[in-house]
């Protein structure tokens, strides 16, 4: 009889290992990869997804099975050890508890779960038909437990938001990059897409002081020179003041019509698209696509012109800087010597924080130049200096009362502490 008990105990340990491994495998399996295989006609993948989608039923089946075999193994082990101890129940029970606990931990929990975590999909494929059959057999018990769960759910309603946030998605992308599932370029593109609509027009606009516009009363020669000097293909057209933009002049239209005797810049200009500074760039992109345009004028709360946003500016937020053969390639941040850097004032404050690993900086300004001006609390002049964490920041160039270039020096650790 003892031999039969030992055989049953061994079977119970094997089943305990199976249930433990199944739980871990279904928790860690890559469901996105399985969905792709299921769409390609993989029946096993479909079954795994079906079980995973009803995880409460699956978990209940696993826990019921695991507890049954563990309790049965423990009970039979107690009988065996009492017999081996010549009927001494106290000694037999104590030895049984110690030995069974150690064996269950090693062979019923730690080892199978570790292996299942290493090969989750392979184990799910092996386990799915078996656990599905067990789940069907335990349907009445699963039903009772599901009713109990609903009752508990009504008594203790959770107020937690289970939706996935942008930060969680970015963390998932970083994990995928770290594990080698995607490369750095793909990771950057996905993260840019996730954070894309968090940006507003004011975050990416070309400011008014950098904006090149043309007076509607300018001569053909003046407009021609502006197109040649700037190499732009589109120019905003204003009447009397830049705050009164009346349209967008396209270089192609200008070239075609400039020889006409009745040529007028105002008539040649196409209607301008206006957006407010707080418009999300996703909405700006849709507006530009709808109107088949490449440029939008950004207006302030008083109707003044703050700057322009182009299709290229928006796309660069997704794919990075786009240079053509006429652009002068200029890095926002470049290392000039050891621990010394040149930073353009127009550099995104978020990019600055990432580059120098400063953590998020709380500022209403979206550029480094604007942030430094806020820190200075005055109109900047060449030579103005601030210190932030381990960075010594000096104003190198200014233009139109704004910062165009900065020098950033990383301070040694001892100076930072002082």
CSV table of C-alpha atoms in Angstrom, one decimal, residues 5-379:
chain,number,residue,atom,x,y,z
A,5,UNK,CA,0.8,6.0,-2.0
A,6,UNK,CA,4.3,7.0,-3.1
A,7,UNK,CA,3.4,6.6,-6.8
A,8,UNK,CA,0.3,8.8,-6.3
A,9,UNK,CA,2.4,11.4,-4.4
A,10,UNK,CA,4.9,11.5,-7.4
A,11,UNK,CA,2.0,11.9,-9.8
A,12,UNK,CA,0.7,14.7,-7.6
A,13,UNK,CA,4.1,16.5,-7.7
A,14,UNK,CA,4.2,16.2,-11.5
A,15,UNK,CA,0.6,17.7,-11.7
A,16,UNK,CA,1.6,20.4,-9.2
A,17,UNK,CA,4.6,21.3,-11.4
A,18,UNK,CA,2.3,21.3,-14.5
A,19,UNK,CA,-0.3,23.7,-12.9
A,20,UNK,CA,2.4,26.1,-11.6
A,21,UNK,CA,4.2,26.2,-15.0
A,22,UNK,CA,0.9,26.7,-16.8
A,23,UNK,CA,0.1,29.7,-14.6
A,24,UNK,CA,3.5,31.3,-15.3
A,25,UNK,CA,3.5,30.5,-19.0
A,26,UNK,CA,0.0,32.0,-19.7
A,27,UNK,CA,1.0,35.1,-17.6
A,28,UNK,CA,4.3,35.8,-19.5
A,29,UNK,CA,3.5,34.6,-23.1
A,30,UNK,CA,3.7,37.2,-25.8
A,31,UNK,CA,0.0,37.7,-26.8
A,32,UNK,CA,0.8,40.0,-29.7
A,33,UNK,CA,3.0,37.4,-31.3
A,34,UNK,CA,0.3,34.7,-30.7
A,35,UNK,CA,-2.3,37.0,-32.2
A,36,UNK,CA,-0.2,37.3,-35.4
A,37,UNK,CA,0.1,33.5,-35.6
A,38,UNK,CA,-3.6,33.0,-34.9
A,39,UNK,CA,-4.4,35.4,-37.8
A,40,UNK,CA,-2.2,33.2,-40.0
A,41,UNK,CA,-4.3,30.2,-39.1
A,42,UNK,CA,-2.4,28.7,-36.2
A,43,UNK,CA,-5.1,26.7,-34.2
A,44,UNK,CA,-3.0,26.2,-31.1
A,45,UNK,CA,-2.3,30.0,-30.9
A,46,UNK,CA,-6.1,30.6,-31.2
A,47,UNK,CA,-6.8,28.2,-28.3
A,48,UNK,CA,-4.1,29.8,-26.2
A,49,UNK,CA,-5.6,33.3,-26.8
A,50,UNK,CA,-9.1,32.0,-26.1
A,51,UNK,CA,-7.9,30.7,-22.7
A,52,UNK,CA,-5.8,33.8,-22.0
A,53,UNK,CA,-8.8,36.1,-22.8
A,54,UNK,CA,-10.9,34.3,-20.1
A,55,UNK,CA,-8.1,34.5,-17.6
A,56,UNK,CA,-10.3,34.4,-14.5
A,57,UNK,CA,-11.7,31.0,-15.6
A,58,UNK,CA,-8.2,29.8,-16.5
A,59,UNK,CA,-6.7,30.9,-13.1
A,60,UNK,CA,-9.6,29.3,-11.2
A,61,UNK,CA,-9.0,26.0,-13.0
A,62,UNK,CA,-5.3,26.1,-12.3
A,63,UNK,CA,-5.7,27.0,-8.6
A,64,UNK,CA,-8.4,24.3,-8.0
A,65,UNK,CA,-6.2,21.7,-9.7
A,66,UNK,CA,-3.0,22.8,-7.9
A,67,UNK,CA,-4.6,22.8,-4.5
A,68,UNK,CA,-6.2,19.4,-5.0
A,69,UNK,CA,-3.0,17.7,-5.9
A,70,UNK,CA,-0.9,19.5,-3.2
A,71,UNK,CA,-3.4,18.7,-0.5
A,72,UNK,CA,-3.6,15.1,-1.7
A,73,UNK,CA,0.2,14.8,-1.8
A,74,UNK,CA,0.5,16.2,1.7
A,75,UNK,CA,-2.2,13.9,3.1
A,76,UNK,CA,-0.7,10.8,1.6
A,77,UNK,CA,2.8,11.8,2.6
A,78,UNK,CA,1.6,12.2,6.2
A,79,UNK,CA,0.2,8.6,6.2
A,80,UNK,CA,3.5,7.3,4.7
A,81,UNK,CA,5.7,9.0,7.2
A,82,UNK,CA,3.6,7.9,10.1
A,83,UNK,CA,4.0,4.3,8.9
A,84,UNK,CA,7.7,4.8,8.6
A,85,UNK,CA,7.9,6.2,12.1
A,86,UNK,CA,6.1,3.1,13.5
A,87,UNK,CA,2.8,4.9,14.2
A,88,UNK,CA,4.3,8.0,15.9
A,89,UNK,CA,1.8,10.6,14.6
A,90,UNK,CA,3.6,13.7,15.9
A,91,UNK,CA,7.0,12.8,14.4
A,92,UNK,CA,5.4,11.5,11.2
A,93,UNK,CA,3.4,14.6,10.7
A,94,UNK,CA,6.3,16.9,11.4
A,95,UNK,CA,8.7,15.1,9.0
A,96,UNK,CA,5.9,14.9,6.3
A,97,UNK,CA,5.3,18.7,6.6
A,98,UNK,CA,9.0,19.6,6.3
A,99,UNK,CA,9.8,17.2,3.4
A,100,UNK,CA,6.6,17.9,1.5
A,101,UNK,CA,7.0,21.7,1.8
A,102,UNK,CA,10.6,21.5,0.5
A,103,UNK,CA,9.7,19.2,-2.4
A,104,UNK,CA,6.7,21.2,-3.4
A,105,UNK,CA,8.7,24.5,-3.4
A,106,UNK,CA,11.6,23.0,-5.4
A,107,UNK,CA,9.8,20.7,-7.8
A,108,UNK,CA,6.2,22.0,-7.7
A,109,UNK,CA,6.8,25.8,-7.8
A,110,UNK,CA,10.3,27.3,-8.3
A,111,UNK,CA,11.7,24.9,-11.0
A,112,UNK,CA,8.6,24.6,-13.2
A,113,UNK,CA,7.8,28.3,-13.0
A,114,UNK,CA,11.4,29.2,-13.9
A,115,UNK,CA,11.3,26.9,-16.9
A,116,UNK,CA,7.9,28.2,-18.0
A,117,UNK,CA,9.1,31.8,-17.9
A,118,UNK,CA,12.1,30.9,-20.2
A,119,UNK,CA,9.8,29.0,-22.7
A,120,UNK,CA,6.3,30.5,-22.2
A,121,UNK,CA,5.0,29.9,-25.7
A,122,UNK,CA,6.3,26.4,-26.0
A,123,UNK,CA,4.8,25.4,-22.7
A,124,UNK,CA,1.5,27.1,-23.6
A,125,UNK,CA,1.3,25.0,-26.7
A,126,UNK,CA,1.8,21.8,-24.7
A,127,UNK,CA,-0.5,22.9,-21.9
A,128,UNK,CA,-3.4,24.5,-23.7
A,129,UNK,CA,-5.3,21.3,-24.8
A,130,UNK,CA,-4.9,19.7,-21.3
A,131,UNK,CA,-5.9,22.8,-19.3
A,132,UNK,CA,-8.8,23.4,-21.7
A,133,UNK,CA,-10.1,19.8,-21.0
A,134,UNK,CA,-9.7,20.2,-17.2
A,135,UNK,CA,-11.5,23.6,-17.4
A,136,UNK,CA,-14.5,21.9,-19.2
A,137,UNK,CA,-14.6,19.2,-16.5
A,138,UNK,CA,-14.5,21.8,-13.7
A,139,UNK,CA,-17.2,24.0,-15.4
A,140,UNK,CA,-19.7,23.6,-12.5
A,141,UNK,CA,-17.0,24.6,-9.9
A,142,UNK,CA,-15.8,27.4,-12.1
A,143,UNK,CA,-19.3,28.7,-12.4
A,144,UNK,CA,-19.7,28.8,-8.6
A,145,UNK,CA,-16.4,30.6,-8.1
A,146,UNK,CA,-17.2,33.1,-10.9
A,147,UNK,CA,-20.5,34.0,-9.1
A,148,UNK,CA,-18.5,34.4,-5.8
A,149,UNK,CA,-16.0,36.7,-7.6
A,150,UNK,CA,-18.9,38.9,-9.0
A,151,UNK,CA,-20.3,39.1,-5.5
A,152,UNK,CA,-16.9,40.2,-4.0
A,153,UNK,CA,-16.5,42.6,-6.9
A,154,UNK,CA,-19.8,44.3,-6.1
A,155,UNK,CA,-18.9,44.5,-2.4
A,156,UNK,CA,-15.4,45.9,-3.0
A,157,UNK,CA,-15.6,48.0,-6.2
A,158,UNK,CA,-12.2,49.1,-7.5
A,159,UNK,CA,-11.7,52.7,-8.4
A,160,UNK,CA,-8.4,52.1,-10.1
A,161,UNK,CA,-8.0,53.1,-13.7
A,162,UNK,CA,-6.8,50.1,-15.6
A,163,UNK,CA,-6.2,51.9,-18.9
A,164,UNK,CA,-2.7,51.9,-20.2
A,165,UNK,CA,-1.0,55.3,-20.0
A,166,UNK,CA,1.5,56.8,-22.5
A,167,UNK,CA,4.2,56.4,-19.9
A,168,UNK,CA,3.4,52.7,-19.6
A,169,UNK,CA,3.4,52.3,-23.4
A,170,UNK,CA,6.8,54.0,-23.6
A,171,UNK,CA,8.1,51.7,-20.8
A,172,UNK,CA,6.9,48.6,-22.8
A,173,UNK,CA,8.7,49.9,-25.9
A,174,UNK,CA,11.9,50.5,-24.0
A,175,UNK,CA,11.6,46.9,-22.6
A,176,UNK,CA,11.2,45.6,-26.1
A,177,UNK,CA,14.2,47.5,-27.3
A,178,UNK,CA,16.3,46.3,-24.3
A,179,UNK,CA,15.3,42.7,-25.0
A,180,UNK,CA,16.2,43.0,-28.7
A,181,UNK,CA,12.7,42.8,-30.1
A,182,UNK,CA,13.1,46.2,-31.9
A,183,UNK,CA,16.1,48.4,-32.7
A,184,UNK,CA,16.8,51.9,-31.4
A,185,UNK,CA,15.5,53.6,-34.5
A,186,UNK,CA,12.2,51.7,-34.3
A,187,UNK,CA,12.0,52.4,-30.6
A,188,UNK,CA,12.5,56.2,-31.1
A,189,UNK,CA,9.8,56.2,-33.9
A,190,UNK,CA,7.2,54.4,-31.8
A,191,UNK,CA,7.9,56.7,-28.7
A,192,UNK,CA,7.6,59.7,-31.0
A,193,UNK,CA,4.3,58.5,-32.2
A,194,UNK,CA,3.0,57.9,-28.7
A,195,UNK,CA,3.9,61.4,-27.5
A,196,UNK,CA,3.1,63.0,-30.8
A,197,UNK,CA,-0.3,64.4,-29.9
A,198,UNK,CA,0.9,65.7,-26.5
A,199,UNK,CA,2.6,68.5,-28.4
A,200,UNK,CA,0.9,71.8,-29.3
A,201,UNK,CA,1.5,74.2,-32.1
A,202,UNK,CA,3.3,76.6,-29.8
A,203,UNK,CA,5.9,73.8,-29.0
A,204,UNK,CA,7.1,73.4,-32.6
A,205,UNK,CA,6.3,76.8,-34.3
A,206,UNK,CA,8.9,78.9,-36.1
A,207,UNK,CA,8.7,82.1,-33.9
A,208,UNK,CA,7.6,85.4,-35.4
A,209,UNK,CA,11.2,86.8,-35.2
A,210,UNK,CA,12.5,84.0,-37.4
A,211,UNK,CA,9.5,84.1,-39.8
A,212,UNK,CA,10.2,85.4,-43.3
A,213,UNK,CA,7.1,87.2,-44.7
A,214,UNK,CA,6.5,89.4,-47.7
A,215,UNK,CA,4.5,92.7,-48.0
A,216,UNK,CA,1.6,92.5,-50.4
A,217,UNK,CA,2.9,95.7,-52.0
A,218,UNK,CA,6.4,94.5,-52.5
A,219,UNK,CA,7.8,94.6,-56.0
A,220,UNK,CA,8.3,91.5,-58.2
A,221,UNK,CA,12.1,91.9,-57.8
A,222,UNK,CA,11.9,92.1,-54.0
A,223,UNK,CA,9.9,88.9,-53.8
A,224,UNK,CA,12.2,87.2,-56.3
A,225,UNK,CA,15.2,88.1,-54.1
A,226,UNK,CA,13.5,86.8,-51.0
A,227,UNK,CA,12.8,83.5,-52.6
A,228,UNK,CA,16.4,83.3,-53.9
A,229,UNK,CA,18.0,84.3,-50.6
A,230,UNK,CA,15.8,82.1,-48.3
A,231,UNK,CA,15.3,79.2,-50.7
A,232,UNK,CA,11.8,78.8,-49.3
A,233,UNK,CA,9.0,77.5,-51.5
A,234,UNK,CA,6.2,79.4,-49.6
A,235,UNK,CA,6.0,82.8,-48.0
A,236,UNK,CA,3.3,84.3,-45.8
A,237,UNK,CA,1.9,87.5,-47.3
A,238,UNK,CA,0.9,90.4,-45.0
A,239,UNK,CA,-0.8,93.7,-45.5
A,240,UNK,CA,0.6,96.7,-43.6
A,241,UNK,CA,1.7,94.6,-40.6
A,242,UNK,CA,2.8,91.0,-40.0
A,243,UNK,CA,-0.2,90.6,-37.7
A,244,UNK,CA,-2.4,90.9,-40.7
A,245,UNK,CA,-1.5,87.8,-42.8
A,246,UNK,CA,-3.7,87.7,-45.9
A,247,UNK,CA,-2.4,84.6,-47.6
A,248,UNK,CA,0.5,82.3,-48.6
A,249,UNK,CA,2.5,82.9,-51.8
A,250,UNK,CA,3.8,79.8,-53.5
A,251,UNK,CA,7.0,80.1,-55.4
A,252,UNK,CA,5.6,78.1,-58.4
A,253,UNK,CA,2.6,80.4,-58.6
A,254,UNK,CA,4.9,83.4,-58.4
A,255,UNK,CA,7.1,82.2,-61.2
A,256,UNK,CA,4.1,81.4,-63.4
A,257,UNK,CA,2.3,84.7,-62.9
A,258,UNK,CA,5.1,87.3,-62.3
A,259,UNK,CA,5.3,88.2,-66.1
A,260,UNK,CA,1.6,89.1,-66.2
A,261,UNK,CA,0.9,92.8,-66.5
A,262,UNK,CA,-1.9,92.5,-63.9
A,263,UNK,CA,0.2,90.5,-61.5
A,264,UNK,CA,-0.6,91.1,-57.9
A,265,UNK,CA,1.0,89.4,-54.9
A,266,UNK,CA,-2.3,89.6,-53.0
A,267,UNK,CA,-4.2,87.9,-55.8
A,268,UNK,CA,-1.5,85.3,-56.4
A,269,UNK,CA,-1.5,84.3,-52.7
A,270,UNK,CA,-3.6,81.4,-51.6
A,271,UNK,CA,-5.8,81.6,-48.4
A,272,UNK,CA,-3.9,81.1,-45.2
A,273,UNK,CA,-4.8,78.5,-42.5
A,274,UNK,CA,-4.9,79.9,-39.0
A,275,UNK,CA,-4.6,77.9,-35.8
A,276,UNK,CA,-4.3,78.9,-32.1
A,277,UNK,CA,-1.1,78.2,-30.1
A,278,UNK,CA,-2.8,75.5,-28.0
A,279,UNK,CA,-3.9,73.4,-31.0
A,280,UNK,CA,-2.6,69.8,-30.8
A,281,UNK,CA,-0.2,69.1,-33.7
A,282,UNK,CA,-2.2,66.1,-34.6
A,283,UNK,CA,-5.2,68.4,-35.3
A,284,UNK,CA,-2.9,70.8,-37.2
A,285,UNK,CA,-1.7,67.9,-39.4
A,286,UNK,CA,-5.3,66.9,-40.2
A,287,UNK,CA,-6.2,70.5,-41.0
A,288,UNK,CA,-3.2,70.8,-43.4
A,289,UNK,CA,-4.1,67.5,-45.1
A,290,UNK,CA,-7.7,68.5,-45.5
A,291,UNK,CA,-6.8,71.8,-47.1
A,292,UNK,CA,-3.9,70.4,-49.1
A,293,UNK,CA,-1.6,73.0,-47.5
A,294,UNK,CA,1.9,72.8,-46.0
A,295,UNK,CA,1.8,75.9,-43.7
A,296,UNK,CA,-0.4,77.2,-40.9
A,297,UNK,CA,-0.2,80.6,-39.2
A,298,UNK,CA,-0.2,80.4,-35.4
A,299,UNK,CA,-2.3,83.2,-33.7
A,300,UNK,CA,-2.2,84.5,-30.1
A,301,UNK,CA,-5.1,85.2,-27.9
A,302,UNK,CA,-5.2,88.8,-29.1
A,303,UNK,CA,-5.1,88.0,-32.8
A,304,UNK,CA,-1.4,88.7,-33.1
A,305,UNK,CA,0.8,86.3,-35.1
A,306,UNK,CA,3.1,84.2,-33.0
A,307,UNK,CA,4.7,82.3,-35.8
A,308,UNK,CA,4.2,79.5,-38.4
A,309,UNK,CA,3.9,75.7,-38.3
A,310,UNK,CA,4.8,73.8,-41.4
A,311,UNK,CA,4.1,70.2,-42.5
A,312,UNK,CA,7.9,69.6,-42.2
A,313,UNK,CA,8.0,70.8,-38.6
A,314,UNK,CA,5.2,68.3,-37.7
A,315,UNK,CA,6.8,65.3,-39.5
A,316,UNK,CA,10.1,66.1,-37.9
A,317,UNK,CA,8.5,65.4,-34.5
A,318,UNK,CA,8.0,61.8,-35.7
A,319,UNK,CA,11.0,61.0,-37.7
A,320,UNK,CA,13.6,63.6,-36.6
A,321,UNK,CA,15.3,66.4,-38.5
A,322,UNK,CA,14.7,66.4,-42.2
A,323,UNK,CA,17.5,68.1,-44.2
A,324,UNK,CA,17.5,68.9,-47.9
A,325,UNK,CA,20.4,69.8,-50.1
A,326,UNK,CA,20.0,73.5,-49.3
A,327,UNK,CA,19.8,73.3,-45.5
A,328,UNK,CA,22.8,74.1,-43.4
A,329,UNK,CA,23.1,71.1,-41.1
A,330,UNK,CA,23.3,72.4,-37.5
A,331,UNK,CA,23.0,70.3,-34.4
A,332,UNK,CA,20.9,71.6,-31.5
A,333,UNK,CA,23.5,70.3,-29.0
A,334,UNK,CA,27.1,69.7,-30.0
A,335,UNK,CA,30.2,68.9,-27.8
A,336,UNK,CA,32.9,71.5,-28.4
A,337,UNK,CA,35.4,70.0,-25.9
A,338,UNK,CA,35.5,67.6,-22.9
A,339,UNK,CA,32.5,68.5,-20.7
A,340,UNK,CA,31.7,71.6,-22.7
A,341,UNK,CA,28.8,71.9,-25.2
A,342,UNK,CA,27.2,74.4,-27.6
A,343,UNK,CA,23.4,74.5,-27.3
A,344,UNK,CA,21.1,76.5,-29.6
A,345,UNK,CA,18.5,78.6,-27.8
A,346,UNK,CA,15.8,77.0,-29.9
A,347,UNK,CA,16.6,73.5,-28.6
A,348,UNK,CA,13.6,71.7,-27.2
A,349,UNK,CA,13.7,71.8,-23.4
A,350,UNK,CA,12.7,68.1,-23.3
A,351,UNK,CA,15.6,67.2,-25.6
A,352,UNK,CA,18.0,69.2,-23.4
A,353,UNK,CA,16.8,67.3,-20.3
A,354,UNK,CA,17.2,63.9,-22.1
A,355,UNK,CA,20.7,64.8,-23.3
A,356,UNK,CA,22.0,66.0,-20.0
A,357,UNK,CA,20.0,63.6,-17.9
A,358,UNK,CA,18.6,66.3,-15.7
A,359,UNK,CA,15.1,64.9,-15.2
A,360,UNK,CA,12.0,67.0,-16.2
A,361,UNK,CA,12.4,70.8,-15.8
A,362,UNK,CA,9.2,72.5,-14.7
A,363,UNK,CA,8.9,75.5,-17.0
A,364,UNK,CA,6.3,77.2,-19.1
A,365,UNK,CA,8.9,77.6,-21.9
A,366,UNK,CA,9.3,74.8,-24.5
A,367,UNK,CA,12.8,75.9,-25.5
A,368,UNK,CA,16.1,76.1,-23.6
A,369,UNK,CA,16.5,79.8,-24.4
A,370,UNK,CA,13.1,80.6,-23.0
A,371,UNK,CA,13.8,78.6,-19.8
A,372,UNK,CA,17.2,80.3,-19.3
A,373,UNK,CA,15.4,83.7,-19.7
A,374,UNK,CA,12.9,82.7,-17.1
A,375,UNK,CA,15.7,81.7,-14.7
A,376,UNK,CA,17.5,85.0,-15.4
A,377,UNK,CA,14.3,87.0,-14.8
A,378,UNK,CA,15.4,89.7,-17.3
A,379,UNK,CA,16.3,90.4,-20.9
